[in-house]
mmCIF file of C-alpha atoms in Angstrom:
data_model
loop_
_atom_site.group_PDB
_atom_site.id
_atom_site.type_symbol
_atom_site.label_atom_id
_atom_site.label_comp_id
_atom_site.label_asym_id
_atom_site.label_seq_id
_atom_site.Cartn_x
_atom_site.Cartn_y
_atom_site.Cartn_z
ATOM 1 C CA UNK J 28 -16.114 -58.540 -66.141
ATOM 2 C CA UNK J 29 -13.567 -61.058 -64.455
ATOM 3 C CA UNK J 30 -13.763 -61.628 -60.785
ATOM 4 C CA UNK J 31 -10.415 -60.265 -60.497
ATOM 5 C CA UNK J 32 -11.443 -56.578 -62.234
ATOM 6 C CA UNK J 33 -14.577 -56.862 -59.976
ATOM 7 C CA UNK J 34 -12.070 -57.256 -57.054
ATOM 8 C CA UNK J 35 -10.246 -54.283 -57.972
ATOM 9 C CA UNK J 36 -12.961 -52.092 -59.194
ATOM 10 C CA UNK J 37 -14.550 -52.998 -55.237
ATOM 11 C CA UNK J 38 -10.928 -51.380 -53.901
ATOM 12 C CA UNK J 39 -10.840 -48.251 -56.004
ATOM 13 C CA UNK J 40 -13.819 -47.643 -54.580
ATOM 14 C CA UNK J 41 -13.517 -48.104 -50.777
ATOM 15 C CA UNK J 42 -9.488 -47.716 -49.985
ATOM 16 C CA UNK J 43 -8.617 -45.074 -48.231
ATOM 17 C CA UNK J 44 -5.007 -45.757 -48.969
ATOM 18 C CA UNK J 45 -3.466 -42.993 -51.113
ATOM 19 C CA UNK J 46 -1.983 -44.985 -53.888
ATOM 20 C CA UNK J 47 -0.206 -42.039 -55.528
ATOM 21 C CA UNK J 48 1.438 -41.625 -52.616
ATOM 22 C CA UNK J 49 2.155 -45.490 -52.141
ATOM 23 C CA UNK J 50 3.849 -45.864 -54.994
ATOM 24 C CA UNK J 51 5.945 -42.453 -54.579
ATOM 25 C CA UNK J 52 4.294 -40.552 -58.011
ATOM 26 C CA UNK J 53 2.225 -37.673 -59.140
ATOM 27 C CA UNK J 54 -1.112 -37.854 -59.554
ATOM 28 C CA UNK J 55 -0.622 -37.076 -63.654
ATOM 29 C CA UNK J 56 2.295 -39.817 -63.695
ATOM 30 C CA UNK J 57 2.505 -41.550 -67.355
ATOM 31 C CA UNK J 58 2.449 -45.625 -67.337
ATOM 32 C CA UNK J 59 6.301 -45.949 -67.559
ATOM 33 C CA UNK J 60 7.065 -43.705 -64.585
ATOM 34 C CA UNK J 61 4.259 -45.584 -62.223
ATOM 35 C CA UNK J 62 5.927 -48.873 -63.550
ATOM 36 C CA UNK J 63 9.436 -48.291 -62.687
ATOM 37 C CA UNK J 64 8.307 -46.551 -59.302
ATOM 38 C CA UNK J 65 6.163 -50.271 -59.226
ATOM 39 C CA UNK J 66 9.743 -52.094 -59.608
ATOM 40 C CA UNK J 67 11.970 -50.043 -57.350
ATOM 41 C CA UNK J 68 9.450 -50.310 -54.847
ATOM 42 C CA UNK J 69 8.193 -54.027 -54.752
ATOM 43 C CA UNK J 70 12.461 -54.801 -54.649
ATOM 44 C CA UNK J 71 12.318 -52.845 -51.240
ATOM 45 C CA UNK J 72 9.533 -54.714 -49.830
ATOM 46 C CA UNK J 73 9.700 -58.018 -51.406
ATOM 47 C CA UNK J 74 9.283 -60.809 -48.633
ATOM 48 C CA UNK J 75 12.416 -62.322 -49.668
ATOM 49 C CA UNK J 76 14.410 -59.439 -48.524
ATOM 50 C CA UNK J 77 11.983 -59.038 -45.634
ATOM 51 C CA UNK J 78 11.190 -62.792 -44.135
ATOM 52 C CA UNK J 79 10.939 -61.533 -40.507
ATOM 53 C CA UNK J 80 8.388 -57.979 -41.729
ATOM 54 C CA UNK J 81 4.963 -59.235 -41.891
ATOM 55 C CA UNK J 82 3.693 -55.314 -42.908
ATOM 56 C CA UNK J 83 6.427 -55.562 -45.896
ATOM 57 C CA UNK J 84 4.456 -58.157 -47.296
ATOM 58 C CA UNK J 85 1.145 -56.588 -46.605
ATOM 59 C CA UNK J 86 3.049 -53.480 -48.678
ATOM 60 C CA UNK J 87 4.267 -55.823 -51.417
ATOM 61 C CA UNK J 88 0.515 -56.908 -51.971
ATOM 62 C CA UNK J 89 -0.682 -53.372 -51.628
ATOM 63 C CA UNK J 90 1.816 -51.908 -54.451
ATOM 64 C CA UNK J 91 0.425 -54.750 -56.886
ATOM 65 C CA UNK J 92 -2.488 -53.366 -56.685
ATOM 66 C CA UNK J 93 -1.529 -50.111 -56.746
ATOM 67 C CA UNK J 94 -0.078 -50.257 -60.008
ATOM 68 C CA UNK J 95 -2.739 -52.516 -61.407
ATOM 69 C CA UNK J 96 -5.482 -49.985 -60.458
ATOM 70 C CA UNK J 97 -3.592 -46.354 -61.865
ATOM 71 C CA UNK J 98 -2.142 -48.680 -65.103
ATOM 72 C CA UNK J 99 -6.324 -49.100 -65.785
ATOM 73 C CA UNK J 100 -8.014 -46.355 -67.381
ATOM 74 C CA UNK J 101 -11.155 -47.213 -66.133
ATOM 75 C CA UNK J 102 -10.014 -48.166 -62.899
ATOM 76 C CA UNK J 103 -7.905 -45.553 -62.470
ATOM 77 C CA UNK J 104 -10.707 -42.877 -62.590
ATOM 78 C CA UNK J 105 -12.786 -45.059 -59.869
ATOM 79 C CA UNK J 106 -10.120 -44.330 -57.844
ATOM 80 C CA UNK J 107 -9.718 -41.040 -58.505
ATOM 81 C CA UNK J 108 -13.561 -39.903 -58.174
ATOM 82 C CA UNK J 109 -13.534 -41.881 -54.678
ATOM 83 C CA UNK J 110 -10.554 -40.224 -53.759
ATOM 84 C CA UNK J 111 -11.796 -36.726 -54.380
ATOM 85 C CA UNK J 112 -14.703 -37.324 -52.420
ATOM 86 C CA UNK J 113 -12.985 -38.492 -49.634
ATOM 87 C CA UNK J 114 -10.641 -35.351 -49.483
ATOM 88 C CA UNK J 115 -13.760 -33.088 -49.898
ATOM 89 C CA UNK J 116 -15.530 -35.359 -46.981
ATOM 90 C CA UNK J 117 -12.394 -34.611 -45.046
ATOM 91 C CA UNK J 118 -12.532 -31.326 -45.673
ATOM 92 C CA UNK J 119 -15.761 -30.888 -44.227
ATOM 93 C CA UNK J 120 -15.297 -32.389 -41.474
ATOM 94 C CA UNK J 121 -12.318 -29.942 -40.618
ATOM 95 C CA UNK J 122 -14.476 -27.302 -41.417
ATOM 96 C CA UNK J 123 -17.452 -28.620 -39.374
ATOM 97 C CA UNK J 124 -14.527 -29.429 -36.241
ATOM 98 C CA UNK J 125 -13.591 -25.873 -36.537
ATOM 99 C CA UNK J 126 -17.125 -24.121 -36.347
ATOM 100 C CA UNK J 127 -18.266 -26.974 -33.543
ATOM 101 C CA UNK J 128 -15.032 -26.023 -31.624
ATOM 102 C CA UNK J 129 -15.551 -22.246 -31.838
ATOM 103 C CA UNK J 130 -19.240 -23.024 -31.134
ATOM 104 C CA UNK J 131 -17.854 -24.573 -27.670
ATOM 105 C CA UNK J 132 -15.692 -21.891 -27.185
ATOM 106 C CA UNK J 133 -18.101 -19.444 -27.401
ATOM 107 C CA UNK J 134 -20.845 -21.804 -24.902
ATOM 108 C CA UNK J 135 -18.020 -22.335 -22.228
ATOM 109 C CA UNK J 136 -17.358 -17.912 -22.509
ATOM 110 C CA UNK J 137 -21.215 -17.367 -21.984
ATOM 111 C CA UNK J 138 -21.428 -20.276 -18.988
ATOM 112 C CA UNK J 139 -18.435 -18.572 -17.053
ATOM 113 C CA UNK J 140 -20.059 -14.788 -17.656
ATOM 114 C CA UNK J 141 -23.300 -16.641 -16.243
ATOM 115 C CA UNK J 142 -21.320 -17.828 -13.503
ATOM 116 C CA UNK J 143 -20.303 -14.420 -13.006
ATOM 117 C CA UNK J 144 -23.494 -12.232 -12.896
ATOM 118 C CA UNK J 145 -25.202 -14.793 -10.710
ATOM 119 C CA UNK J 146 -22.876 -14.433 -8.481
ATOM 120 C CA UNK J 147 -22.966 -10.950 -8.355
ATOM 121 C CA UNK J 148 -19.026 -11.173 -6.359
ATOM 122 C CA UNK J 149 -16.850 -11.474 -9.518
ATOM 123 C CA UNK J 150 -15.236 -8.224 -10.461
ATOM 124 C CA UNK J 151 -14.530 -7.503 -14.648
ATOM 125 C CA UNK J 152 -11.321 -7.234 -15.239
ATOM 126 C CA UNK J 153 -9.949 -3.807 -15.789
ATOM 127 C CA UNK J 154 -9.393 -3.884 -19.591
ATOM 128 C CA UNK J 155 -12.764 -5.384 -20.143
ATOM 129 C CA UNK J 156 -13.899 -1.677 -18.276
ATOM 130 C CA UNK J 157 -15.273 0.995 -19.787
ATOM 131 C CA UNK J 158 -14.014 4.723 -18.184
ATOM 132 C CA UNK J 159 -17.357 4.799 -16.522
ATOM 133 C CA UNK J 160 -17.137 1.516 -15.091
ATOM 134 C CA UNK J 161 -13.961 1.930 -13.606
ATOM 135 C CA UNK J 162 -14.519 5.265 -12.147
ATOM 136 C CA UNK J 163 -17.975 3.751 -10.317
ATOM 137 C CA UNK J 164 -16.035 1.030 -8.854
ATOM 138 C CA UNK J 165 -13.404 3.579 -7.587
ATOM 139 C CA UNK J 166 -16.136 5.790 -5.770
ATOM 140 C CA UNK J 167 -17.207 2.278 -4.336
ATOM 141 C CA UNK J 168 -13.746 1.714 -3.144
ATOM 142 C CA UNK J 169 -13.114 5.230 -1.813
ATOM 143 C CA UNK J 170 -16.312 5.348 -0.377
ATOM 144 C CA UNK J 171 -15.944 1.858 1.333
ATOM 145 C CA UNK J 172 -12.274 3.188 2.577
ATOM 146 C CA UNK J 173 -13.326 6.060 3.722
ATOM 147 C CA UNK J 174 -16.608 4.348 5.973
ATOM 148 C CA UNK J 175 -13.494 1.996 7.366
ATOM 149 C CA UNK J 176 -11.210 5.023 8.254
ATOM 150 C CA UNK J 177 -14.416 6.965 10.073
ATOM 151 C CA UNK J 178 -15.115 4.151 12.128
ATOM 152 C CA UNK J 179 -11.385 3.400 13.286
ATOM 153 C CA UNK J 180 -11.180 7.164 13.980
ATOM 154 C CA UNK J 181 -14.251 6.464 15.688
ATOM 155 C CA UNK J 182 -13.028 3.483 17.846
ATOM 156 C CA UNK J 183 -9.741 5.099 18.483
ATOM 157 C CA UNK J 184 -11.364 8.716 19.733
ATOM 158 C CA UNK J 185 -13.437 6.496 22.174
ATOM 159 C CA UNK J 186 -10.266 4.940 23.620
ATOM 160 C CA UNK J 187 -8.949 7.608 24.066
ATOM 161 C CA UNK J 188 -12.008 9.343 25.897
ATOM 162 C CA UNK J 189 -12.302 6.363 28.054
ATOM 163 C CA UNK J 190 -8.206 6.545 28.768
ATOM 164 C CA UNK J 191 -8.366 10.219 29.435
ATOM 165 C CA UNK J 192 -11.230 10.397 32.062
ATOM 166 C CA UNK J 193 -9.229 10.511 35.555
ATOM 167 C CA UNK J 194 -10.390 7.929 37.972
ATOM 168 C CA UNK J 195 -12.725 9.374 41.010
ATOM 169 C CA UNK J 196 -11.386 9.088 44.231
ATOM 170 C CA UNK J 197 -12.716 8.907 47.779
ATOM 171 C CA UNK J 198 -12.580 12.580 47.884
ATOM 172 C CA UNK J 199 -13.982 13.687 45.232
ATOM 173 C CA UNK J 200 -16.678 11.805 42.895
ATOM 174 C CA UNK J 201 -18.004 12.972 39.450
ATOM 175 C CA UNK J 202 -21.207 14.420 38.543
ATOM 176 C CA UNK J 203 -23.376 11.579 37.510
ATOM 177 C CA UNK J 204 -24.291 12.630 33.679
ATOM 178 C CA UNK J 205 -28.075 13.596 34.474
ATOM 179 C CA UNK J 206 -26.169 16.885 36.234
ATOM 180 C CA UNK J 207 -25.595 19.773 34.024
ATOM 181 C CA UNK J 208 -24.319 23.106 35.247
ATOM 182 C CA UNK J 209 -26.492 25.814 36.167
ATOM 183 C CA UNK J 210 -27.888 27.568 33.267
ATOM 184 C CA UNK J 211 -26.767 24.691 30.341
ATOM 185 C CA UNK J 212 -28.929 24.950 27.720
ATOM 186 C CA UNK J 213 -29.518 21.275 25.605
ATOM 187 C CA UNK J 214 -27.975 21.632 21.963
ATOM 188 C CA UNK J 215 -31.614 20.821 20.217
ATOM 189 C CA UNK J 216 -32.704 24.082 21.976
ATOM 190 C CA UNK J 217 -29.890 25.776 20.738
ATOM 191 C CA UNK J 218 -30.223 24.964 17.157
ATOM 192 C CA UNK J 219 -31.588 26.692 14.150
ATOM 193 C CA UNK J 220 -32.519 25.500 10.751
ATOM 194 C CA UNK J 221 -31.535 27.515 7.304
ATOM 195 C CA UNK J 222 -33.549 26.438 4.208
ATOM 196 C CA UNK J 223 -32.169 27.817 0.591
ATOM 197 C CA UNK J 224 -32.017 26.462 -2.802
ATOM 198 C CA UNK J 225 -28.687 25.935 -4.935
ATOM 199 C CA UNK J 226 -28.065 29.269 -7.076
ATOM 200 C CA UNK J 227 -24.866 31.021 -8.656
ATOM 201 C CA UNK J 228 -25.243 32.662 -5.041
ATOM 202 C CA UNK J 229 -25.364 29.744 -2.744
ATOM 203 C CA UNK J 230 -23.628 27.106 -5.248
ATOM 204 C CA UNK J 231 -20.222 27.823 -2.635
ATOM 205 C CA UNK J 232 -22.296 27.555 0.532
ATOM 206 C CA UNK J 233 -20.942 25.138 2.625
ATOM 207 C CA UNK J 234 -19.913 24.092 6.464
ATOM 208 C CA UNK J 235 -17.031 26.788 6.526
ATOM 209 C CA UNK J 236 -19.342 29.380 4.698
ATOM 210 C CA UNK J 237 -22.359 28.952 6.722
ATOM 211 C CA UNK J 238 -20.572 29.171 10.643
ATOM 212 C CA UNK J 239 -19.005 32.289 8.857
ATOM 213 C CA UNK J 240 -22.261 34.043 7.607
ATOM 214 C CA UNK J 241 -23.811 32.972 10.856
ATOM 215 C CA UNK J 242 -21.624 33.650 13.455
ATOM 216 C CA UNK J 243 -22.109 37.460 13.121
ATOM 217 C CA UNK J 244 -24.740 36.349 15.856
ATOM 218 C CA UNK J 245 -22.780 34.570 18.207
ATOM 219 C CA UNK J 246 -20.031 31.814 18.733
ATOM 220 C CA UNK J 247 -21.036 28.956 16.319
ATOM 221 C CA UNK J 248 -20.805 25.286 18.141
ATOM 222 C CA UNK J 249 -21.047 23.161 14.818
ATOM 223 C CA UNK J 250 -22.797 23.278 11.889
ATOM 224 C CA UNK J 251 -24.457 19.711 9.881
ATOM 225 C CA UNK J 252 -25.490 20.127 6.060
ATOM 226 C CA UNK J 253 -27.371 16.761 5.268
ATOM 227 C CA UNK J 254 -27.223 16.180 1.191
ATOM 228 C CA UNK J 255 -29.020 18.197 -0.782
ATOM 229 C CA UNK J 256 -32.131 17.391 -2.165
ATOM 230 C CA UNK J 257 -34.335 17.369 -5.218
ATOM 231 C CA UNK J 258 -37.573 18.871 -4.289
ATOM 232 C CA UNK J 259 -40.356 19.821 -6.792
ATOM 233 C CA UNK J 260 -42.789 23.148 -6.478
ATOM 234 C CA UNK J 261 -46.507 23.102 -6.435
ATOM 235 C CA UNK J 262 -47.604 23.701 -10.015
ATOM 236 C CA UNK J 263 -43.621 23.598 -11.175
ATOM 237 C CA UNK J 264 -42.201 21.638 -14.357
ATOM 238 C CA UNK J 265 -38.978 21.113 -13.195
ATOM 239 C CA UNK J 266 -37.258 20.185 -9.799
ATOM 240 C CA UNK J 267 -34.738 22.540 -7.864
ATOM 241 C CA UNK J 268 -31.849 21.792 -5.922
ATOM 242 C CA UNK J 269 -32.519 22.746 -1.742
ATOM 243 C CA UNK J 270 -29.928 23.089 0.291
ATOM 244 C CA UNK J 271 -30.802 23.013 4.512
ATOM 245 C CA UNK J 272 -28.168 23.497 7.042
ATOM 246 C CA UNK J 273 -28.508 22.729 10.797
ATOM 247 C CA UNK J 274 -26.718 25.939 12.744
ATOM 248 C CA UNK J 275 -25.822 25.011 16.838
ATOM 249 C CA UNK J 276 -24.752 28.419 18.928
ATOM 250 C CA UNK J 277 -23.114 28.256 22.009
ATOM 251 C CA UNK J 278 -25.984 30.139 23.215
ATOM 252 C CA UNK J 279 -29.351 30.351 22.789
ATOM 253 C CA UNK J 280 -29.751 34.052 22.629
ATOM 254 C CA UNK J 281 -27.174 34.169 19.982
ATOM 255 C CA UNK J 282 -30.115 31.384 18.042
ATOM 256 C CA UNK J 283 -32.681 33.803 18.758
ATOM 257 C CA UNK J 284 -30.869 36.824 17.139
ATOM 258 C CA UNK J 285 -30.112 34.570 14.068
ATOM 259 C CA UNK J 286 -33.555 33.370 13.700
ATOM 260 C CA UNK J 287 -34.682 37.072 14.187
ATOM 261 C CA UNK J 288 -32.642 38.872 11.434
ATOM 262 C CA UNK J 289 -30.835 36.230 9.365
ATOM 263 C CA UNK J 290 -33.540 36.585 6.425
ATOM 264 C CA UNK J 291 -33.107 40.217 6.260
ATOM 265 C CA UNK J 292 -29.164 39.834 6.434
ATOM 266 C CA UNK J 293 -28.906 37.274 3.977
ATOM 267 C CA UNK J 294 -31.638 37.955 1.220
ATOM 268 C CA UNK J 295 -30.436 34.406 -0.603
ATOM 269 C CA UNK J 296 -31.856 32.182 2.239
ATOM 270 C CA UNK J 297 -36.096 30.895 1.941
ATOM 271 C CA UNK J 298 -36.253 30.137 5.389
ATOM 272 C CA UNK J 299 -34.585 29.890 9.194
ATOM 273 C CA UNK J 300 -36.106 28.731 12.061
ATOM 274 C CA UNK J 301 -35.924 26.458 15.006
ATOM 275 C CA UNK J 302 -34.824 23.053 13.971
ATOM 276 C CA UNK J 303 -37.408 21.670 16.648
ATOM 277 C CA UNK J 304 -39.105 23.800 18.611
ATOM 278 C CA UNK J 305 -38.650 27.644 19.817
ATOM 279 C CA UNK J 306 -37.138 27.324 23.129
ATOM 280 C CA UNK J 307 -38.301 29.090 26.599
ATOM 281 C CA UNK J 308 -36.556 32.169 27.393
ATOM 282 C CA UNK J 309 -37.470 32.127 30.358
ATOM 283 C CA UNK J 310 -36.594 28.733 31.388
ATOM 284 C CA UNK J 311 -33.423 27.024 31.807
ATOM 285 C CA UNK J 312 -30.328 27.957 29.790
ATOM 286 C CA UNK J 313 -32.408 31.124 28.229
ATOM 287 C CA UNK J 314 -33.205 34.757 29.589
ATOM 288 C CA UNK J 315 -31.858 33.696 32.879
ATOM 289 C CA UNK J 316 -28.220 32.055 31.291
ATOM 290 C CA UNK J 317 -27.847 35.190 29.550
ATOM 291 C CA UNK J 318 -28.576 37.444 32.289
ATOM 292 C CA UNK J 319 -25.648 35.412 33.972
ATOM 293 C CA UNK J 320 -23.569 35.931 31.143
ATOM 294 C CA UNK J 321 -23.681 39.665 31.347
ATOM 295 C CA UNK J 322 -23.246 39.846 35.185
ATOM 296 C CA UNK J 323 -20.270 37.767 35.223
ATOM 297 C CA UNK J 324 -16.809 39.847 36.156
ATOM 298 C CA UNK J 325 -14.466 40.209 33.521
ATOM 299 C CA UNK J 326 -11.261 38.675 34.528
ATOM 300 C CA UNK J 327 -8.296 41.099 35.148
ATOM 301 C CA UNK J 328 -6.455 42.452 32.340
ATOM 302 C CA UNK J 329 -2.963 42.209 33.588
ATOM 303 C CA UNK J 330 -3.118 39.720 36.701
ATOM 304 C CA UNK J 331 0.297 39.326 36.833
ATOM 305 C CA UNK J 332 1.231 42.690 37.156
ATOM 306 C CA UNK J 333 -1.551 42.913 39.809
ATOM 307 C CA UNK J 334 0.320 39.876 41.678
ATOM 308 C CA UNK J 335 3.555 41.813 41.594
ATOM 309 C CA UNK J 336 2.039 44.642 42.699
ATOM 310 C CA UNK J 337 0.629 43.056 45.984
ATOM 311 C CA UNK J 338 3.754 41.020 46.563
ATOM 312 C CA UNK J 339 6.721 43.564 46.126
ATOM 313 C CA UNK J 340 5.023 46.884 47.263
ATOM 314 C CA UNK J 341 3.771 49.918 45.311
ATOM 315 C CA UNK J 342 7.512 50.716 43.387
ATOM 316 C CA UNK J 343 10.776 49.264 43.433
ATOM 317 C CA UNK J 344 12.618 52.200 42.299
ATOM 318 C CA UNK J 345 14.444 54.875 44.378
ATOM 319 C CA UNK J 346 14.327 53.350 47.885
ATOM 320 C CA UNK J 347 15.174 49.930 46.347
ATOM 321 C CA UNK J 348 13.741 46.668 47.855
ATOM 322 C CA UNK J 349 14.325 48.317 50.954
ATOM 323 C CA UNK J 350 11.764 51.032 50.473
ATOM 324 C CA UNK J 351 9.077 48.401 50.021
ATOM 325 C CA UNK J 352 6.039 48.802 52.993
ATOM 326 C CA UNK J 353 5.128 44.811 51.881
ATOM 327 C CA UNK J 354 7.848 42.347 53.209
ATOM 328 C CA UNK J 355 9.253 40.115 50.631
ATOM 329 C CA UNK J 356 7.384 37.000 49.914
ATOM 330 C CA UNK J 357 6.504 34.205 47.470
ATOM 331 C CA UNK J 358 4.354 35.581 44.488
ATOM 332 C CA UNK J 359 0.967 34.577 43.966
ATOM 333 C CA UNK J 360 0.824 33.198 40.794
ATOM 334 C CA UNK J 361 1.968 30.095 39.356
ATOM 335 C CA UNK J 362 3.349 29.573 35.581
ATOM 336 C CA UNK J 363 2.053 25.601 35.263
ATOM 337 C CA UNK J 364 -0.609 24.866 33.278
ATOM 338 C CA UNK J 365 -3.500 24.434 34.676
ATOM 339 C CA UNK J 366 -4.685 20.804 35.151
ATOM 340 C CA UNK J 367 -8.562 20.235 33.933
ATOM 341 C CA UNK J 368 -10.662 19.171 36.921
ATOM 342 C CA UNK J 369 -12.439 16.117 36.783
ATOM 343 C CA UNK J 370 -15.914 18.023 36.696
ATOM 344 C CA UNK J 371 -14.460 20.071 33.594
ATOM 345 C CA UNK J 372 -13.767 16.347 31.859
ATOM 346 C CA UNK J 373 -17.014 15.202 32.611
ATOM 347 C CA UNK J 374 -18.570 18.455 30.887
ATOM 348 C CA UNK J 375 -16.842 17.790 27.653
ATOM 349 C CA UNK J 376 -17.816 14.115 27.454
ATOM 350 C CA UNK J 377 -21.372 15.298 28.188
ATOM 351 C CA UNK J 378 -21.228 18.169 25.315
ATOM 352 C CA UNK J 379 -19.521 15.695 23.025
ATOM 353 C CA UNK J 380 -22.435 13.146 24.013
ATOM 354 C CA UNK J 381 -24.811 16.083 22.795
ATOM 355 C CA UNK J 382 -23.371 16.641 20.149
ATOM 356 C CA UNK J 383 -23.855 13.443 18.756
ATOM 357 C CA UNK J 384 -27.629 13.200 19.790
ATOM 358 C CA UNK J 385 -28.471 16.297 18.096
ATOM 359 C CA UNK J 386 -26.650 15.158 14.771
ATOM 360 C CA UNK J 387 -28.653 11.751 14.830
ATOM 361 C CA UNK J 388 -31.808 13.390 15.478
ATOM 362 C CA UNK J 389 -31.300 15.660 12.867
ATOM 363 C CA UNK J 390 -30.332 13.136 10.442
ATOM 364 C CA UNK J 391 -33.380 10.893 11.829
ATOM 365 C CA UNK J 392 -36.070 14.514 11.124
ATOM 366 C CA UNK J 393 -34.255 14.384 7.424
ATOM 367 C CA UNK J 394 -35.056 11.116 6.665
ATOM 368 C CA UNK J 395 -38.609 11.710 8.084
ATOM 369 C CA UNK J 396 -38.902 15.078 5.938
ATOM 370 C CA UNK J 397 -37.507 12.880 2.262
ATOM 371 C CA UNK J 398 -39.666 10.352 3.230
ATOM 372 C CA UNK J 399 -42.922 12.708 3.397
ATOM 373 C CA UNK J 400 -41.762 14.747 0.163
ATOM 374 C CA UNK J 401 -41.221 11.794 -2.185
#
C-alpha cells in the first residue's frame, strides 16, 4: 500500500469531519453525483477565486480528500464504520448528559428539602399539602391567633382597670388590699369540684350547662372546666373520657347545699366535693355571713312613692295642694345614677384579683392530679 492510501486510510479513520456533508451528498450517492458535487464545489473554494481566504484553501484541500476517500470502496467503508461509531459515541454521551443532569437535579431537590427539615422554619408549600397537613397548620395558626388576641384583651382590660380606679384624696384613702369586708368569704373556700365521665348524658355538659344545673343552689360566680382527660380504671381494658368542673358560688352556704345534694339531684355525676378543703362554718364568711344575709332589711318596694308620700302629704286630691299638712318642699330622691365609691372599685379589683388566683391554682392542682395519674 502507497504512502498516499496509508495517508488516507489514517483520515477515514480519525476525521471527525462529515464528508457527506462536505461535499453536499447523500450518504448512498453513486460516483458521478459525488464527482460533479467534487467540481462545483472545489470552483467555489478554489484559492484562485479566494487569494485573501486562508479557510477556502484549507476547504479546497479538505474536498480532495473528500472525494478521494467516498470514490474508494475500501476507503469509503473505513470511513463509514468510524463514522458510525462516532455518532453512536455521541449518542451516548447525550444519553449519559441527560441521566447525569437529571441525577443533579434530583441531588440539588434532596439538598434544599435537607435544608428544609433541618431547619425546622421552612413551611411546604400549600400544593405540596396533604388535607391533613393543611388543616394542622391552620389549628396552629388559629391557635397562635387566638393566644395573641387573649393577651391583648388581657393588656387592654388592665389599662383600663388601672385608668378606671379614681385617685385617693386627702379625704378619703382606699382600703389597702389585705382589707376585705366583714363577712367575705375567699373564692377557694367557696368552690366545689364535680367529677363525671363523658356519656350520651354528659357529652353536652359544658360552662353554660354546668352554672345552669348548679345554680339551683345559689348564685353561680364562675365556673372553670380544665380539658378533659383520659383516665384508665383499676382492672379496666380500655380508658374513659372524665370530665371535672370547678363550680365558685357567691356564697358558701349555697357550696355547702351543692356539695350536700348535687349527687342525688344529678344521678350522671361520680363525684362533688370541695375543690380544696371543706371550709369553717363557723368562721369567717360562713354560718356567721349567712346569718347576716338573712337579717339584712329588704329594701323598700316602691321608694319613690314612699318619697312622695313624705314630701307632698298623705293625698293631693280634694283639698288640692292646699289641703296638704306637709309644706311643699324639694323631694328626696334623686334620678342620677349613682356614682361607685372608691371602696366599691377597690372590691371589684380585689374579687377580680381572686378570681384569677383561684383559676391558677386550680389549673396548678390539675396539672399536679395528670401528673400523679400518668
Amino acid at each position: 500500500m502507497s504512502d498516499t492510501n496509508k495517508d488516507l486510510q489514517d483520515l477515514a479513520r480519525t476525521t471527525t469531519e462529515d464528508l457527506y456533508a462536505l461535499l453536499a451528498v447523500p450518504f448512498d450517492a453513486e460516483e458521478a453525483h459525488i464527482k460533479r458535487a467534487y467540481r462545483k464545489a472545489s470552483i467555489k473554494y478554489h484559492p484562485d477565486k479566494n487569494p485573501d481566504n486562508a479557510d477556502a484553501a484549507d476547504r479546497f484541500i479538505y474536498l480532495g480528500w473528500a472525494r478521494d476517500i467516498l470514490l474508494d470502496e475500501g476507503l469509503k467503508g473505513e470511513y463509514d464504520r468510524a463514522r458510525a461509531r462516532r455518532r453512536e459515541k455521541n449518542l451516548q454521551d447525550e444519553l449519559l448528559s441527560g441521566t447525569r443532569r437529571r441525577m443533579m437535579e434530583d441531588l440539588e431537590a434532596r439538598e434544599r428539602a435537607g435544608r428544609d427539615a433541618g431547619a425546622g422554619l421552612k413551611r411546604k408549600r400549600a400544593e405540596d399539602m396533604s388535607e391533613a397537613e393543611r388543616q394542622e397548620q391552620e389549628v396552629q395558626r388559629l391557635a397562635e391567633d387566638g393566644k395573641r388576641r387573649r393577651k391583648e384583651a388581657q393588656e387592654r382590660r388592665r389599662k383600663l382597670d388601672e385608668e378606671s380606679l379614681p385617685t385617693p384624696t386627702s379625704t378619703e384613702s382606699a382600703p389597702t388590699p389585705t382589707s376585705t369586708q366583714p363577712g367575705a368569704t375567699p373564692a377557694l373556700a367557696r368552690t366545689i369540684k364535680a367529677r363525671f365521665h363523658r356519656s350520651p348524658t354528659t357529652q353536652s355538659w359544658d360552662k353554660h350547662t354546668l352554672s345552669t344545673l348548679f345554680a339551683r343552689y345559689g348564685p353561680i360566680d364562675s365556673v372553670v372546666t380544665p380539658k378533659d382527660k383520659k383516665i384508665r380504671d383499676s382492672g379496666a381494658k380500655h380508658r374513659r373520657l372524665v370530665a371535672v368542673a370547678f363550680i365558685v358560688y357567691t356564697r358558701v352556704d349555697h357550696a355547702y347545699a351543692a356539695v350536700a345534694d348535687a349527687m342525688a339531684d344529678m344521678p350522671a355525676l361520680e363525684s362533688v366535693g370541695w375543690a380544696h378543703a371543706e371550709p369553717d362554718l363557723k368562721g369567717p364568711g360562713g354560718e356567721a355571713e349567712a346569718e347576716r344575709e338573712r337579717e339584712r332589711p329588704s329594701a323598700p318596694s316602691t321608694p319613690i312613692a314612699k318619697s312622695f308620700r313624705t314630701s307632698f302629704g298623705p293625698g293631693m286630691g280634694g283639698k288640692g295642694l292646699g289641703g296638704t299638712t306637709t309644706p311643699l318642699g324639694t323631694p328626696k330622691f334623686s334620678f342620677s345614677p349613682k356614682t361607685p365609691s372608691l371602696e366599691e372599685v377597690t372590691m371589684m379589683r380585689l374579687k377580680q384579683a381572686e378570681k384569677k388566683r383561684l383559676e391558677e391554682q386550680i389549673r396548678r392542682q390539675e396539672a399536679v392530679e395528670e401528673a400523679t395519674t400518668s
